[in-house]
Short mmCIF file of C-alpha atoms in Angstrom, two decimals:
data_model
loop_
_atom_site.label_atom_id
_atom_site.label_comp_id
_atom_site.label_asym_id
_atom_site.label_seq_id
_atom_site.Cartn_x
_atom_site.Cartn_y
_atom_site.Cartn_z
CA MET H 1 6.99 26.80 10.08
CA SER H 2 9.00 23.75 11.05
CA ALA H 3 12.19 23.02 9.20
CA ALA H 4 12.13 19.22 9.61
CA LEU H 5 15.18 17.69 8.09
CA THR H 6 15.12 14.21 6.48
CA LEU H 7 18.28 12.59 5.31
CA ALA H 8 17.63 12.08 1.62
CA ALA H 9 17.56 8.51 0.38
CA PRO H 10 17.50 7.05 -3.17
CA ASP H 11 13.72 7.16 -3.38
CA HIS H 12 13.96 11.01 -2.93
CA LEU H 13 16.19 11.51 -6.03
CA ALA H 14 13.45 12.86 -8.35
CA ALA H 15 12.12 15.32 -5.82
CA LEU H 16 15.67 16.51 -4.95
CA LEU H 17 16.72 16.81 -8.54
CA ALA H 18 13.70 19.04 -9.26
CA LEU H 19 14.69 21.42 -6.33
CA VAL H 20 18.33 21.40 -7.47
CA GLU H 21 17.21 22.37 -11.04
CA ARG H 22 15.12 25.25 -9.59
CA PHE H 23 18.04 26.47 -7.50
CA HIS H 24 20.54 26.27 -10.39
CA THR H 25 18.11 28.05 -12.69
CA GLU H 26 17.49 30.79 -10.15
CA GLU H 27 21.26 31.28 -9.40
CA GLY H 28 22.32 31.08 -13.07
CA ILE H 29 24.36 27.92 -12.39
CA ASP H 30 25.15 26.23 -15.64
CA SER H 31 24.29 22.58 -15.19
CA THR H 32 22.60 19.76 -17.06
CA PRO H 33 20.25 17.00 -15.93
CA GLU H 34 23.21 14.60 -16.19
CA SER H 35 25.58 16.73 -14.13
CA ARG H 36 23.00 17.32 -11.40
CA SER H 37 22.24 13.69 -11.15
CA ALA H 38 25.90 12.80 -11.08
CA GLY H 39 26.43 15.25 -8.25
CA VAL H 40 23.31 14.24 -6.24
CA ALA H 41 22.70 10.50 -6.73
CA PRO H 42 25.95 9.28 -4.94
CA LEU H 43 24.96 11.28 -1.86
CA LEU H 44 21.78 9.41 -1.64
CA ASN H 45 23.42 5.99 -2.13
CA GLY H 46 25.79 6.24 0.83
CA ILE H 47 28.88 7.93 -0.48
CA PRO H 48 30.75 9.09 2.58
CA HIS H 49 31.77 12.46 1.17
CA GLY H 50 28.53 14.32 1.83
CA ALA H 51 24.87 14.21 2.71
CA ALA H 52 21.69 15.76 1.37
CA TYR H 53 18.72 16.64 3.50
CA LEU H 54 15.26 17.43 2.49
CA ILE H 55 13.67 20.40 4.24
CA GLY H 56 9.95 20.01 5.26
CA PRO H 57 7.84 17.08 4.55
CA PRO H 58 9.74 14.40 2.46
CA ARG H 59 6.65 13.97 0.15
CA ALA H 60 6.54 17.64 -0.67
CA PRO H 61 9.92 19.25 0.43
CA ILE H 62 10.12 23.02 0.59
CA GLY H 63 13.92 22.89 0.14
CA TYR H 64 17.09 21.09 0.65
CA ILE H 65 20.66 21.46 2.01
CA ILE H 66 23.71 19.57 0.92
CA VAL H 67 26.79 19.32 3.13
CA CYS H 68 30.09 17.88 1.86
CA PHE H 69 32.63 16.56 4.22
CA GLY H 70 36.42 16.83 4.41
CA TRP H 71 39.25 16.73 6.92
CA SER H 72 41.04 19.67 8.50
CA VAL H 73 44.24 19.63 10.54
CA GLU H 74 43.56 23.19 11.55
CA PHE H 75 40.18 22.39 12.99
CA GLY H 76 41.20 19.07 14.45
CA GLY H 77 39.07 16.62 12.46
CA MET H 78 36.14 16.40 10.12
CA GLU H 79 34.84 19.57 8.60
CA GLY H 80 31.76 20.28 6.42
CA PHE H 81 30.92 22.69 3.63
CA VAL H 82 27.38 23.76 2.83
CA ASP H 83 27.45 23.14 -0.83
CA GLU H 84 23.91 24.17 -1.59
CA LEU H 85 20.96 25.50 0.40
CA TYR H 86 17.67 26.18 -1.30
CA ILE H 87 14.23 27.20 0.01
CA ARG H 88 11.33 27.56 -2.37
CA PRO H 89 10.55 31.25 -3.00
CA GLY H 90 7.01 31.00 -1.66
CA VAL H 91 8.24 30.06 1.82
CA ARG H 92 11.25 32.23 2.16
CA GLY H 93 11.34 34.91 4.84
CA ARG H 94 9.65 32.71 7.45
CA GLY H 95 12.77 31.63 9.32
CA VAL H 96 13.08 28.16 7.76
CA ALA H 97 16.67 28.67 6.53
CA THR H 98 17.74 30.12 9.86
CA GLU H 99 16.18 27.13 11.64
CA VAL H 100 18.02 24.73 9.35
CA LEU H 101 21.36 26.54 9.79
CA MET H 102 21.00 26.37 13.56
CA ALA H 103 19.74 22.79 13.81
CA LEU H 104 22.08 21.00 11.32
CA PRO H 105 25.31 22.21 12.74
CA ARG H 106 24.21 21.07 16.26
CA ALA H 107 23.40 17.66 14.89
CA LEU H 108 26.58 17.42 12.85
CA GLY H 109 28.71 18.67 15.74
CA ALA H 110 27.19 15.93 18.00
CA ALA H 111 28.37 13.50 15.33
CA GLY H 112 31.95 14.84 15.48
CA LEU H 113 32.04 17.68 12.91
CA LYS H 114 34.51 20.31 14.02
CA ALA H 115 33.65 23.14 11.69
CA LEU H 116 31.02 24.02 9.04
CA HIS H 117 31.83 26.43 6.21
CA LEU H 118 29.82 28.04 3.45
CA GLU H 119 30.39 30.41 0.58
CA VAL H 120 28.44 33.56 0.03
CA SER H 121 28.57 36.13 -2.72
CA ASP H 122 29.93 39.54 -1.84
CA GLY H 123 26.86 41.19 -3.25
CA ASN H 124 24.25 38.91 -1.53
CA GLU H 125 23.48 40.93 1.60
CA THR H 126 20.38 38.99 2.35
CA ALA H 127 22.25 35.71 2.48
CA GLN H 128 25.03 37.33 4.48
CA ARG H 129 22.51 38.52 7.13
CA LEU H 130 20.97 35.03 7.23
CA TYR H 131 24.34 33.35 7.74
CA LYS H 132 25.33 35.85 10.38
CA ARG H 133 22.05 35.12 12.27
CA ALA H 134 23.13 31.48 12.18
CA ALA H 135 26.42 32.28 13.86
CA PHE H 136 28.59 32.04 10.65
CA GLN H 137 31.44 34.44 10.51
CA MET H 138 33.78 35.77 7.88
CA ARG H 139 37.32 34.60 8.44
CA ASP H 140 39.61 37.63 8.50
CA GLY H 141 42.35 37.37 5.99
CA TYR H 142 40.80 34.36 4.17
CA HIS H 143 39.11 34.10 0.78
CA LEU H 144 37.78 30.97 -0.87
CA MET H 145 39.84 30.22 -4.00
CA THR H 146 39.03 27.62 -6.55
CA ARG H 147 40.91 25.72 -9.27
CA MET H 148 38.65 23.91 -11.71
CA LEU H 149 40.03 20.56 -12.82
#
């Protein structure tokens, strides 16, 4: 199965929001249609802080990945953070997510990205194996910490 990536545009908003809703429901993420739209729509309208990609055919995507951008002195430039990655349950286990996590960093690296980060739950061993296959590594001595504003 090919994990073709399409940079999401404004006309993909409805399809992308439907996938985001499925992901949030599956993961138990408390969100509303308004908050999901507020988080996704600017990415499709050219905001420079991130990008959303549809996975699979744009007319019937099988998933999505959203990468947000920042700057790191430590890494010497622009860095990315995989904010969300979702593959429909019916097509999981076929290597699509691995393909995406191998292809997208190469493309972003060629565009100047210096590092790509992601967050994974301590108890999600399936995701941890996926991320390790895609060459992501735990950083010894570091933990992601968050302060809600």
